[in-house]
């Protein structure tokens, strides 16, 4: 299990970004009186959004009702893992939560996606997500066992990095409202990412509230928007799959590490057994000593099963497989985002957004084209 391919889940979110910055704006102010008057009398020429004509007659300026954007997204994030179980060559699965400690688990990568969208109602945008993702995960972890005094020490450690590719499909909505160039949006989407190492496509949910302001420029229909908000990602926690052993751990030097780890486990087991046999019957009956003995035996047995499983799999390394299951989550579900968009005209927009604070850093940029439908 000395690899982190099972950490691939975090990259569901990097294919699921789909924030639409355009919005329906309530025209206000004396300087916009002429525009307001024209909206009330001009016939709305498009089928979407529903109630589009009624909205314009009430003084709302609508964006073009359909759009297509190309998005690039990069992110790096810390992960947390629990309920980790591992088996070899379809054999017994062993829960490793007691003995595996992750010093760090970091995911990074990028995605490119295409997002078609339509304004179904004047204040509701609906969109789809179709994307490709490339990512890598890096972990630093160790196998830990106790001795007779219940002092835990590291038997062996491992670091690894793996690269993946995935294909994503998703759907999203953005309820939004604007008044006088100020606006509020609640972007949310659900996406499924298909990765070969997973038994089935994995699901993610992204929620992003944003509050912004648009500033007109001298050029007609040109403006700059700025915003701040949050970014929250929820990932379906259960993941299981199967990987080739050669994809899970570097084979060079693996046997020596396993042999050293087994020798250490055997030495620790001998220490625990000697300590226990040296206790009197009364001391063995004490709940504290009994709990210490059972905890040590359970951990040492699990570590031995893990290392023996790797040892057996190494004998047929080219054909051996590793089965796994786990529950996972980003270390922090929320982070803070700042963004800006330059609108060339009502058809073309270019935007960028960065996220930071907490344990996730991200950057997104996109080019959007809009048209009437």
XYZ file of N, CA and C in Angstrom, residues 208-212 227-231 334-339 353-354:
54
model
N -20.044 27.677 -3.712
C -19.244 28.885 -3.673
C -20.077 30.155 -3.631
N -20.320 30.735 -2.441
C -20.979 32.045 -2.365
C -19.991 33.162 -2.683
N -20.449 34.174 -3.436
C -19.578 35.290 -3.817
C -20.375 36.591 -3.820
N -19.714 37.647 -3.380
C -20.305 38.982 -3.350
C -19.389 39.911 -4.129
N -19.951 40.643 -5.130
C -19.093 41.429 -5.990
C -19.693 42.744 -6.441
N -14.712 40.501 -6.926
C -15.543 39.820 -5.938
C -14.695 39.110 -4.893
N -15.359 38.791 -3.804
C -14.771 37.983 -2.736
C -15.813 36.970 -2.295
N -15.349 35.858 -1.757
C -16.301 34.836 -1.343
C -15.619 33.647 -0.721
N -16.319 32.542 -0.712
C -15.810 31.308 -0.140
C -15.898 30.167 -1.128
N -15.191 29.095 -0.813
C -15.181 27.901 -1.664
C -15.231 26.694 -0.738
N -13.506 24.587 3.687
C -13.657 25.960 3.207
C -12.305 26.632 2.985
N -12.244 27.512 1.999
C -11.171 28.499 1.908
C -11.720 29.785 1.302
N -10.933 30.834 1.332
C -11.342 32.172 0.910
C -10.919 32.400 -0.535
N -11.754 33.102 -1.327
C -11.423 33.354 -2.725
C -11.583 34.840 -3.047
N -10.733 35.330 -3.955
C -10.825 36.664 -4.539
C -10.763 36.517 -6.057
N -11.559 37.323 -6.780
C -11.571 37.191 -8.227
C -11.874 38.494 -8.933
N -9.446 33.902 -10.757
C -9.806 33.807 -9.347
C -8.747 32.999 -8.615
N -8.422 33.428 -7.406
C -7.469 32.678 -6.584
C -8.103 32.374 -5.236
